[in-house]
Short mmCIF file of N, CA and C in Angstrom, two decimals:
data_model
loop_
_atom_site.label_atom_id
_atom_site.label_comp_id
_atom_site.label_asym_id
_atom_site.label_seq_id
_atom_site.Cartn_x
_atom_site.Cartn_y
_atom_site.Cartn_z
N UNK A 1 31.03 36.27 181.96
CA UNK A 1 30.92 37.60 181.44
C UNK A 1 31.34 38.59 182.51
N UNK A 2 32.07 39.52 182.11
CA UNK A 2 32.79 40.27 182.93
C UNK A 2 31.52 41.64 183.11
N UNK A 3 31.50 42.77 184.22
CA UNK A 3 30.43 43.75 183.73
C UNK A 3 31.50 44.60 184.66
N UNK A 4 31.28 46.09 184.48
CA UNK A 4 32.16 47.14 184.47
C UNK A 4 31.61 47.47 186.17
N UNK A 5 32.47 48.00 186.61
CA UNK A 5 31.72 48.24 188.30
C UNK A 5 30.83 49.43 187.99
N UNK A 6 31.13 50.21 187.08
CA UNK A 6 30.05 51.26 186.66
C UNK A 6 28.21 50.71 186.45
N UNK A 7 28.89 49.36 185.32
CA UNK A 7 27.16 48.52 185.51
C UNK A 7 26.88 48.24 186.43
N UNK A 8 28.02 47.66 187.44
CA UNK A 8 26.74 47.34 188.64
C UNK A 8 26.36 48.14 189.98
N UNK A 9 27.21 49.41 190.10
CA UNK A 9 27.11 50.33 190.74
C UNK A 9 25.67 50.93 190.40
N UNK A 10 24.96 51.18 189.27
CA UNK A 10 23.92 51.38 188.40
C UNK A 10 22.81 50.46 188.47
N UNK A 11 23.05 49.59 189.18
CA UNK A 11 22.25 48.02 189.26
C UNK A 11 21.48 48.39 190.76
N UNK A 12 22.74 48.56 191.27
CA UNK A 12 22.88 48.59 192.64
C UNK A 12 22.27 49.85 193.16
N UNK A 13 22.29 51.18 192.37
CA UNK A 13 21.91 52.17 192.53
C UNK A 13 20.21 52.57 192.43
N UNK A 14 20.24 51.97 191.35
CA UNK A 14 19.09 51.68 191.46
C UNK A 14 17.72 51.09 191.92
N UNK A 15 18.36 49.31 192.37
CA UNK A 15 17.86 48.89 193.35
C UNK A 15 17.83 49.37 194.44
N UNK A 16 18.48 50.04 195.13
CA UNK A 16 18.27 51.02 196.00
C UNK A 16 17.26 52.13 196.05
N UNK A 17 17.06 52.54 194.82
CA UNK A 17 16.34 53.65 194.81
C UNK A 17 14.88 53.03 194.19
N UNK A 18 14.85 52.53 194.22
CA UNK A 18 13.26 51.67 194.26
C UNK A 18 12.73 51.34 194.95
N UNK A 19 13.38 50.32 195.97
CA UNK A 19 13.58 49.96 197.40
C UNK A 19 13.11 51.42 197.87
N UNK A 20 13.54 52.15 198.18
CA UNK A 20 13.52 53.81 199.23
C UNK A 20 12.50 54.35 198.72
N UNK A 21 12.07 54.20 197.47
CA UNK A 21 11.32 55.17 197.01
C UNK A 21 9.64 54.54 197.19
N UNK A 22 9.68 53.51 197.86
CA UNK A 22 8.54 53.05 198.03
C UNK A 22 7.82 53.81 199.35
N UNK A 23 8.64 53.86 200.19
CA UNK A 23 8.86 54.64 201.85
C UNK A 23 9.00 55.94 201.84
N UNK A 24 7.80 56.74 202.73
CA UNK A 24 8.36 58.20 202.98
C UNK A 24 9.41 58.59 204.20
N UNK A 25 10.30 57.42 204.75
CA UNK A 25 11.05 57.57 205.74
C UNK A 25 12.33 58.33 205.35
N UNK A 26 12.79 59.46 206.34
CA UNK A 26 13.86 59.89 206.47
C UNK A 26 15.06 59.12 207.18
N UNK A 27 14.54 58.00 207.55
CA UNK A 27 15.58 57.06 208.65
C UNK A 27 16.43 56.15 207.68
N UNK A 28 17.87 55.48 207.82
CA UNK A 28 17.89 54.67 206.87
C UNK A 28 16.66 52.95 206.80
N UNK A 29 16.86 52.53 205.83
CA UNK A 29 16.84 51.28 205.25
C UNK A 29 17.12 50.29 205.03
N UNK A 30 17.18 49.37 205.54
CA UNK A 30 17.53 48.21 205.54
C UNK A 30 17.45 47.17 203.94
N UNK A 31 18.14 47.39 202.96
CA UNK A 31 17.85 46.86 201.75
C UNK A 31 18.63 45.49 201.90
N UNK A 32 18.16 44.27 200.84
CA UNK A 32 18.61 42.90 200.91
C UNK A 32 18.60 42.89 199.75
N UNK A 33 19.78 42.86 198.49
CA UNK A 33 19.82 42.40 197.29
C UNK A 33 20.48 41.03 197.05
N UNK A 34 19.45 40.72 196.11
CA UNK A 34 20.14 39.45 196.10
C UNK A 34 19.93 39.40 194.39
N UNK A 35 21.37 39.03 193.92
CA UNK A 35 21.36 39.22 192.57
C UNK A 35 22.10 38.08 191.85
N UNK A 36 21.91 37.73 190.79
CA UNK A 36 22.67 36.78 189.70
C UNK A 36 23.24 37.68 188.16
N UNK A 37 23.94 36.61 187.50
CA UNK A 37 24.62 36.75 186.55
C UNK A 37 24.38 35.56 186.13
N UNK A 38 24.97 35.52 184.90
CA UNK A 38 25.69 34.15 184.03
C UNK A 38 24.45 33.16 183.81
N UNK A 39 23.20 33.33 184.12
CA UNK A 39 22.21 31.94 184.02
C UNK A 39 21.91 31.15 183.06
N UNK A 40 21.92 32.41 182.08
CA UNK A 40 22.30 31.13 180.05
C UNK A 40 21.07 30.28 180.29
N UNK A 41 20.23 30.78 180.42
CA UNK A 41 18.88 30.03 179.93
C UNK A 41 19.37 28.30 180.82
N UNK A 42 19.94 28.09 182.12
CA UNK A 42 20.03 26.53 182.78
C UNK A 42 18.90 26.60 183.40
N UNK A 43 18.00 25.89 183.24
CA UNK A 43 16.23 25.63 184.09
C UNK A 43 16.59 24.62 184.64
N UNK A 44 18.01 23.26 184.49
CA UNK A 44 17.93 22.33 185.04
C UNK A 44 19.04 22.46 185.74
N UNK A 45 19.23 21.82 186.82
CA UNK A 45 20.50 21.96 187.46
C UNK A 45 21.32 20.60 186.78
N UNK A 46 22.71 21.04 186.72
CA UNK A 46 23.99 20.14 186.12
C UNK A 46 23.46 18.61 186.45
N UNK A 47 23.78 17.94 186.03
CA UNK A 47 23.60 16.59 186.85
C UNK A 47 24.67 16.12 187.96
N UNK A 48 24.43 15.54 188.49
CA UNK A 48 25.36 15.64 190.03
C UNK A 48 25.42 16.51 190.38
N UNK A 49 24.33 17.69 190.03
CA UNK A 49 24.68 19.18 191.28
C UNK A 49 25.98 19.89 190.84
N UNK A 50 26.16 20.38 191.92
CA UNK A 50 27.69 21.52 191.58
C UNK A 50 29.02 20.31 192.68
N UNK A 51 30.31 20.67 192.42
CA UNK A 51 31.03 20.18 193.66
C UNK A 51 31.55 21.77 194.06
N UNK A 52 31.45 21.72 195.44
CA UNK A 52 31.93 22.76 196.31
C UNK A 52 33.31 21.83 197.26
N UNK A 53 33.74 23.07 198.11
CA UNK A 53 34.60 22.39 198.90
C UNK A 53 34.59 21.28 199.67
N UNK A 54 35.06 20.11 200.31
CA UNK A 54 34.67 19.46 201.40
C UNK A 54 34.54 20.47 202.81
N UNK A 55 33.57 20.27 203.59
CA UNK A 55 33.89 21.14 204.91
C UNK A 55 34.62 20.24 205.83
N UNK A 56 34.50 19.19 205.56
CA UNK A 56 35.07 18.26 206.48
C UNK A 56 36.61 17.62 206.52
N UNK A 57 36.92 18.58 204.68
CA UNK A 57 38.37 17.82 204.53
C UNK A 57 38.76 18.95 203.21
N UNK A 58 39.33 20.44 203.33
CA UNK A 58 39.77 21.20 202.56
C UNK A 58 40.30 20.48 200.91
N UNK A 59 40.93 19.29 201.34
CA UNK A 59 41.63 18.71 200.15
C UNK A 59 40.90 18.07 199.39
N UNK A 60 39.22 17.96 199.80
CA UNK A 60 38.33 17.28 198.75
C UNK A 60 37.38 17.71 198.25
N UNK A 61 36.70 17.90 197.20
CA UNK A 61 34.95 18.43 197.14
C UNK A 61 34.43 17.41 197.37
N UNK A 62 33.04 17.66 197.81
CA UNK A 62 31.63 17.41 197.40
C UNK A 62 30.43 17.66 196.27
N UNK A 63 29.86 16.80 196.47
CA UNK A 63 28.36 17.67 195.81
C UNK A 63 27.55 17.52 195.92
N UNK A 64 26.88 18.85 195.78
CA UNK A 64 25.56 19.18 196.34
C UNK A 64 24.30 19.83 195.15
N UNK A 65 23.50 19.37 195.66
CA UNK A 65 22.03 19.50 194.82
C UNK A 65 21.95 20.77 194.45
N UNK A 66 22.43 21.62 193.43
CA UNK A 66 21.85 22.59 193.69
C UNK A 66 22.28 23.62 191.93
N UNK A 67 21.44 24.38 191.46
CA UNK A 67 21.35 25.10 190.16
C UNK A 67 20.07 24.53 189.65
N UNK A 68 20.12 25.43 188.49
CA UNK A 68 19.00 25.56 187.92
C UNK A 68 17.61 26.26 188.49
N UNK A 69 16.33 26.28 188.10
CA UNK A 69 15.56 27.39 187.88
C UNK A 69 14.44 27.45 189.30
N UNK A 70 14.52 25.55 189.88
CA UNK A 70 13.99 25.47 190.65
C UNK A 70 14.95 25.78 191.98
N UNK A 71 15.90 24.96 192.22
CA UNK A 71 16.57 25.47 193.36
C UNK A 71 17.08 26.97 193.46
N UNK A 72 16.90 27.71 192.29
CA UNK A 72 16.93 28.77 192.60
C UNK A 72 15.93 29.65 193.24
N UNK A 73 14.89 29.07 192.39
CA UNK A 73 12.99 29.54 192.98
C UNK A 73 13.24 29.68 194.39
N UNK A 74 13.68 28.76 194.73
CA UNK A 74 13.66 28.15 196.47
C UNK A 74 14.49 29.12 197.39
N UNK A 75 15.65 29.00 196.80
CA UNK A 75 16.64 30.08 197.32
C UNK A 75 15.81 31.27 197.62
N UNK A 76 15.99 32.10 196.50
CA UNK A 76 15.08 33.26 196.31
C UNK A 76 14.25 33.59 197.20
N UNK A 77 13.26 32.55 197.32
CA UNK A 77 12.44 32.57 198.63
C UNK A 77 12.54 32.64 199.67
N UNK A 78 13.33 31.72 199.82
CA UNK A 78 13.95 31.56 201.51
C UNK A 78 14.61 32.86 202.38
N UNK A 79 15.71 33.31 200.62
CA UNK A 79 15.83 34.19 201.56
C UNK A 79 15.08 35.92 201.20
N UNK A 80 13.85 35.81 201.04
CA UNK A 80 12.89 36.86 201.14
C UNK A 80 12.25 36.82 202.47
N UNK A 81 11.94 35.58 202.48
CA UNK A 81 11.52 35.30 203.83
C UNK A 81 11.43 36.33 205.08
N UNK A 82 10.68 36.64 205.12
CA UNK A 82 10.84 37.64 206.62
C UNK A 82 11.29 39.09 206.30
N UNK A 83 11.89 39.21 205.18
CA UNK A 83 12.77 40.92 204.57
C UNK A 83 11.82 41.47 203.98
N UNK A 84 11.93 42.69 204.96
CA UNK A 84 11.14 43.32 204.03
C UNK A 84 11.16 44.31 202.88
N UNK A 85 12.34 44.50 202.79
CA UNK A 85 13.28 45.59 201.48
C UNK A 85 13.93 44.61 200.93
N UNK A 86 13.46 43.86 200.15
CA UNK A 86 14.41 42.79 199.15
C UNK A 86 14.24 42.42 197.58
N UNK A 87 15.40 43.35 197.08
CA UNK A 87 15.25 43.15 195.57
C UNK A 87 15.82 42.28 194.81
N UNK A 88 15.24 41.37 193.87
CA UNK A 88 15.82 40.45 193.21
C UNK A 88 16.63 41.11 191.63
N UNK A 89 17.62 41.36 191.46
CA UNK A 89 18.39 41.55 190.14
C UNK A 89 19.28 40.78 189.58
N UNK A 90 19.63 41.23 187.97
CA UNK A 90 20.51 40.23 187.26
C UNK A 90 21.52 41.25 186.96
N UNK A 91 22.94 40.95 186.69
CA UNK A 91 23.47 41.73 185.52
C UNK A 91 23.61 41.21 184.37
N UNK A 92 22.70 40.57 183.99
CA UNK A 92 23.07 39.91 182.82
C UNK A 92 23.53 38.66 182.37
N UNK A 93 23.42 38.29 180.93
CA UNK A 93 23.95 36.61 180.44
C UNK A 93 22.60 35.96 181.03
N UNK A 94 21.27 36.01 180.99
CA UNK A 94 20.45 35.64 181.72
C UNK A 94 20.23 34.70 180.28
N UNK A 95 19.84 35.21 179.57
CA UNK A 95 19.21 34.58 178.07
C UNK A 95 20.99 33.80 176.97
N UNK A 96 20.52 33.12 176.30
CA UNK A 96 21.63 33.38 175.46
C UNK A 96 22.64 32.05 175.85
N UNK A 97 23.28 31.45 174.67
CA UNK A 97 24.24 30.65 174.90
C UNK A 97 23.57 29.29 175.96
N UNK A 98 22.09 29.26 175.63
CA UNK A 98 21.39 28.39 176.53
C UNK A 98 21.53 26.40 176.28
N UNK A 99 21.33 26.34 176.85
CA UNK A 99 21.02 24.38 176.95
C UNK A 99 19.63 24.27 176.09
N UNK A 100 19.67 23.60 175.52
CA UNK A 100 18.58 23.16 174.15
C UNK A 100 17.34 22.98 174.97
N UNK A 101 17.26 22.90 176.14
CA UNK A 101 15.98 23.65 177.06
C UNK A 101 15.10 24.84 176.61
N UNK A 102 16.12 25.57 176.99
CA UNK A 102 15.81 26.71 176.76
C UNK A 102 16.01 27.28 175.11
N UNK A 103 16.82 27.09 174.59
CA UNK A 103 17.03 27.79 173.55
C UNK A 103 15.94 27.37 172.58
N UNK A 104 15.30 25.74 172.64
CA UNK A 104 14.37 25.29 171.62
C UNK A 104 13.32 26.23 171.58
N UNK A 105 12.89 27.11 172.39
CA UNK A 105 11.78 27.93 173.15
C UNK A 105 12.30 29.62 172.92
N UNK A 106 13.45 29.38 171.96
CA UNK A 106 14.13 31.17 172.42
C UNK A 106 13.89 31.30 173.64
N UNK A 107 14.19 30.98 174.05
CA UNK A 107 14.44 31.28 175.90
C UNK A 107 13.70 32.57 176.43
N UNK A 108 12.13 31.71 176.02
CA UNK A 108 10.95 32.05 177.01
C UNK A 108 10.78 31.42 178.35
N UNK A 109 10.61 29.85 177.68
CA UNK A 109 10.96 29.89 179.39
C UNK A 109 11.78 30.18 180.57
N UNK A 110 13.02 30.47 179.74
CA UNK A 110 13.93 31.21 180.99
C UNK A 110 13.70 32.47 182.00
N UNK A 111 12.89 33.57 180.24
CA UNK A 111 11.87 34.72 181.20
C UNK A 111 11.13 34.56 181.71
N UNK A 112 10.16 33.53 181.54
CA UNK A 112 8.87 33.02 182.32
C UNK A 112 9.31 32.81 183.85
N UNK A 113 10.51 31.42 183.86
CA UNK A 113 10.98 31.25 185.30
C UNK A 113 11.11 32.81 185.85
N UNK A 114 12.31 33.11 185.13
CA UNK A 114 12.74 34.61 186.21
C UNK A 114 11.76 35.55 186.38
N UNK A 115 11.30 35.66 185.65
CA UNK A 115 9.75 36.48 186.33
C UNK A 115 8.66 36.04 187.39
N UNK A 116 8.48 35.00 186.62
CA UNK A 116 8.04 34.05 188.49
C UNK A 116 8.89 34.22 189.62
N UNK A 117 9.91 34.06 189.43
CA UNK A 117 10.76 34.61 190.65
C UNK A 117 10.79 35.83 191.10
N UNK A 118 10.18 37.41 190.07
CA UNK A 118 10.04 38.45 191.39
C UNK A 118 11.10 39.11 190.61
N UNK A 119 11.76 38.60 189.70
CA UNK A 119 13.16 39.41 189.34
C UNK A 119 12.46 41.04 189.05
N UNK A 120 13.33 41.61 189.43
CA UNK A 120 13.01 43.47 189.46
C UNK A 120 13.03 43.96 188.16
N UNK A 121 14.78 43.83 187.98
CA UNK A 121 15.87 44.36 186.69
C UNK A 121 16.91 43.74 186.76
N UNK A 122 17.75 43.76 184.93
CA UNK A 122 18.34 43.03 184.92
C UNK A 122 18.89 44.11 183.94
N UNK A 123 20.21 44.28 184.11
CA UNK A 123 21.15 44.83 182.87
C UNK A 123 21.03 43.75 181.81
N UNK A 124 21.11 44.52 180.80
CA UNK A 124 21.65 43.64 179.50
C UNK A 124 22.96 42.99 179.16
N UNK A 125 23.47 41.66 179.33
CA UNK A 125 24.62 41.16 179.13
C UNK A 125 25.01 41.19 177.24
N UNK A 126 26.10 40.69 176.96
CA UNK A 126 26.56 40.48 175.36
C UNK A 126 25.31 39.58 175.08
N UNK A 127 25.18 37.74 175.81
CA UNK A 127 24.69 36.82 175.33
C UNK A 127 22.65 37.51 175.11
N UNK A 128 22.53 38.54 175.74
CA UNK A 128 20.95 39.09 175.78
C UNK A 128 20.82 39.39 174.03
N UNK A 129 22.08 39.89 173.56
CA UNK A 129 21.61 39.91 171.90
C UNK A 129 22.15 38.89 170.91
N UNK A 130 22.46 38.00 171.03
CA UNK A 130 22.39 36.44 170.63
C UNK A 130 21.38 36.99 169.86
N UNK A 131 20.12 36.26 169.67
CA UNK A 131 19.54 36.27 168.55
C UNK A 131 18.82 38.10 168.02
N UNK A 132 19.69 39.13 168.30
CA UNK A 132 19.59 40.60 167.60
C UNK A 132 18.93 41.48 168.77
N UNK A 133 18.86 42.44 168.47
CA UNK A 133 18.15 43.60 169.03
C UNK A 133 16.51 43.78 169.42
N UNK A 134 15.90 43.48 168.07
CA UNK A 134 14.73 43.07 168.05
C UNK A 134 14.64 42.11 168.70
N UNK A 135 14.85 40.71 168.48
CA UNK A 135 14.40 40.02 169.58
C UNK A 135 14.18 39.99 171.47
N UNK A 136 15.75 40.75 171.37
CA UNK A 136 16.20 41.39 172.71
C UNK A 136 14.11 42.02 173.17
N UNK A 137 13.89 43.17 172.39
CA UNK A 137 12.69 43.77 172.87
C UNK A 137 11.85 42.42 172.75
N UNK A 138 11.52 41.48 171.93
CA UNK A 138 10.57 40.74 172.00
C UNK A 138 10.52 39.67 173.04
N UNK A 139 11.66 39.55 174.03
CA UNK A 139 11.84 39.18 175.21
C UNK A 139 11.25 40.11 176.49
N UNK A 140 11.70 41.20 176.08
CA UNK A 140 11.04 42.07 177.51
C UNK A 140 9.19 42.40 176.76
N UNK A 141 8.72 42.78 175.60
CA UNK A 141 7.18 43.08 175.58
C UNK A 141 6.95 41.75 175.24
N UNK A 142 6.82 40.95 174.71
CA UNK A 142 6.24 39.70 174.01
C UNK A 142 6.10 39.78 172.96
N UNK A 143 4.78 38.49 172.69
CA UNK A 143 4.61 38.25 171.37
C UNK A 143 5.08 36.86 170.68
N UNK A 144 4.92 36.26 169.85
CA UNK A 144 5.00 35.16 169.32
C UNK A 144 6.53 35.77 168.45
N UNK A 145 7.48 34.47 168.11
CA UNK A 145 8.96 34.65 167.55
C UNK A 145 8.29 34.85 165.48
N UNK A 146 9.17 35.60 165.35
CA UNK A 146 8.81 35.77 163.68
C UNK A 146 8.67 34.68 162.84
N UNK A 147 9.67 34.10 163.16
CA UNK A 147 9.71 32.57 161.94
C UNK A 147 9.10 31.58 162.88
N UNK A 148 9.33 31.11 164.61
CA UNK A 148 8.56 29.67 164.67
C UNK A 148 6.84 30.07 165.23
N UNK A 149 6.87 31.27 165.29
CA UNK A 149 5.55 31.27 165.86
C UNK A 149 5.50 31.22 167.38
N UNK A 150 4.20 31.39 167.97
CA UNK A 150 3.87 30.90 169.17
C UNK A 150 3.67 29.26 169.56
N UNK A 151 4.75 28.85 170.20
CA UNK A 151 4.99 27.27 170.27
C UNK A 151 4.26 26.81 171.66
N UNK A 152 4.40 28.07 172.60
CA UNK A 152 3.72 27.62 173.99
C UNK A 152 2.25 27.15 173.62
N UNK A 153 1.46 26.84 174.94
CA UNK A 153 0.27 26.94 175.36
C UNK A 153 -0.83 28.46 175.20
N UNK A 154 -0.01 29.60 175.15
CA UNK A 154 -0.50 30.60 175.10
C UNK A 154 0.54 31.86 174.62
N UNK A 155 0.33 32.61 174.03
CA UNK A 155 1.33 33.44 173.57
C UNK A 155 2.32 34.06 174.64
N UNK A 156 3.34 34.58 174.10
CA UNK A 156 4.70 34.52 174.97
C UNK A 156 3.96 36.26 175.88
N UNK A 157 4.27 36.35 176.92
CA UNK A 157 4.19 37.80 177.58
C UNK A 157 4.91 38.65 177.58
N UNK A 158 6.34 37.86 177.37
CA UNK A 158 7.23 38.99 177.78
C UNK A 158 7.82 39.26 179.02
N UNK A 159 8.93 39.84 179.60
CA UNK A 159 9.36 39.55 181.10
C UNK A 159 8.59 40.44 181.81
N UNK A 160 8.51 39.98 182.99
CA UNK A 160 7.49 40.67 184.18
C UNK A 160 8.97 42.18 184.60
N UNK A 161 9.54 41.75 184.15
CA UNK A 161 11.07 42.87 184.54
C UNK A 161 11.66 43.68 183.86
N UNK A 162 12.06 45.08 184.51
CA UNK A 162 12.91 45.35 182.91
C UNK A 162 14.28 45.29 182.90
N UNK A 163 14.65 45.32 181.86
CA UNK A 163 15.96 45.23 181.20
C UNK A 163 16.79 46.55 181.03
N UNK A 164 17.93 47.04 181.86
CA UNK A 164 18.63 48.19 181.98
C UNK A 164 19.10 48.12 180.49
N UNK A 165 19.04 49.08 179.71
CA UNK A 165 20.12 48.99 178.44
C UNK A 165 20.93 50.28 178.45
N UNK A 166 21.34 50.98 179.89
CA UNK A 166 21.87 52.70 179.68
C UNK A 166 23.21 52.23 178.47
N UNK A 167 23.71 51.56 178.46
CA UNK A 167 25.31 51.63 178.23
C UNK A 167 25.08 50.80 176.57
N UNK A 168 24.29 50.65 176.33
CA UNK A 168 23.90 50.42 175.17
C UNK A 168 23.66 50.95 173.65
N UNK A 169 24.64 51.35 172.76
CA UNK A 169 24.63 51.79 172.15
C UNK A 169 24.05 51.26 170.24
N UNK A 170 23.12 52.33 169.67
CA UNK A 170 22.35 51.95 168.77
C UNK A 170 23.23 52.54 167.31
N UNK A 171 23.01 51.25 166.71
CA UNK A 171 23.81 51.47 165.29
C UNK A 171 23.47 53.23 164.58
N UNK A 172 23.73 53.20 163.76
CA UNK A 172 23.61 54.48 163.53
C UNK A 172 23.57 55.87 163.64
N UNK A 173 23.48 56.06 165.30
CA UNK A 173 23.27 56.89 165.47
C UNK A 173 24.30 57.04 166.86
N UNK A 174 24.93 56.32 167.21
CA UNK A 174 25.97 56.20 168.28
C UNK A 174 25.94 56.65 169.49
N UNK A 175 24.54 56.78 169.76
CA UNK A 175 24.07 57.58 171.02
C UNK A 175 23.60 55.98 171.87
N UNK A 176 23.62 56.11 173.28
CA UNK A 176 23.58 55.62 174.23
C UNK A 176 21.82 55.90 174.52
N UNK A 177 21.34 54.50 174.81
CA UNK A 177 19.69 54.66 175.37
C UNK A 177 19.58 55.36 176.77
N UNK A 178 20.35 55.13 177.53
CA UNK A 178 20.46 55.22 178.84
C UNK A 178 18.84 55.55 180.04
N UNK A 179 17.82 55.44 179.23
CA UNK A 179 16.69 55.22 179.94
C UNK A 179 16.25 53.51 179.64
N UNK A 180 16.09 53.62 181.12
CA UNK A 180 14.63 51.67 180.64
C UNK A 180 13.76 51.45 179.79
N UNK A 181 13.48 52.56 179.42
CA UNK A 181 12.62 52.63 178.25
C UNK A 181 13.02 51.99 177.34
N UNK A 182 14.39 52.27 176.97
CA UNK A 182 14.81 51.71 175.95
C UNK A 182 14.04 50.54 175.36
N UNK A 183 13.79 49.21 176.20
CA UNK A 183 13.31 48.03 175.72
C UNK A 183 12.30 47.78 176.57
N UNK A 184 11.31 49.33 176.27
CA UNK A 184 9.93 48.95 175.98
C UNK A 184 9.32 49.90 175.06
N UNK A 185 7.94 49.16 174.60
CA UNK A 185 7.27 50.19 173.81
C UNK A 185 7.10 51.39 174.48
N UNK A 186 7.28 52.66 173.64
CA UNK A 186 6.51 53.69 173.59
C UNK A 186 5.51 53.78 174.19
N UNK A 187 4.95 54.16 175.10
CA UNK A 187 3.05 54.78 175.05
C UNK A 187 2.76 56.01 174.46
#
């Protein structure tokens, strides 16, 4: 999925300004983003890992252990480690177009993982409205799915994160949400 440098300038802008806005310092900041795309509901990594380059021989790959929800956990961590301005974001494709993992579950557990992970915000990709609009919100507040019900152990929560929808435009009325609010309730 392609995203406009405008989305992630906006990603980026923001993570920034969350980051800063925690601090009454006039000095700069040292911010550490560390962000994804494309995750499509994978909790498991590929089998055989990914192949990357050989380091030892340009003309060959390897492969190495690594994708999915846990080696990402890990990542994530590692490199929080010690930082102390470090925001986790997505631009999107997080949900959607998933491995029968995830999708059997409407890809709760995919929000469950990424919220365990700390994720901040995440723009909304195309694959985020896969199964509609409504659902889209019933991913970020919760709640049990309309037709299968609550299948977990305990009803769904909803993401610990929110979901940017500025560039998002609503049928009817052709106006742009451009607050976070967007996909959450009202108070």
């Amino acid at each position: 999925m392609k995203h406009s440098l405008r989305q992630i300038l906006a990603a980026v802008t923001l993570a920034l300004g969350l980051a800063s806005s925690a601090t009454a310092q006039t000095a700069p900041v040292e911010v550490r983003i560390l962000a994804i795309n494309d995750f499509h509901g994978n909790l498991r990594p590929p089998p055989g890992g990914i192949r990357i380059p050989d380091p030892a021989d340009a003309t060959k790959t390897i492969a190495v252990p690594a994708g999915g929800a846990e080696h990402m956990a890990t990542l994530i961590k590692q490199l929080r480690a010690g930082q102390k301005n470090t925001v986790f974001v997505a631009a999107g494709d997080l949900i959607g177009a998933s491995p029968f993992l995830s999708a059997m579950f409407h890809d709760e557990p995919t929000i469950e993982a990424l919220s365990m992970m700390g994720l901040a915000i995440s723009a909304v990709g195309n694959h985020e409205f896969d199964e509609g609009a409504v659902e889209l919100l019933r991913m970020q507040n919760g709640g049990c799915h309309p037709t299968d019900n609550c299948q977990g152990p305990h009803p769904f929560l909803g993401a610990k994160f929110r979901y940017l929808a500025a560039s998002t435009i609503e049928y009817g009325t052709n106006r742009t949400k451009g607050k976070l609010r967007f996909l959450r309730k009202e108070s």
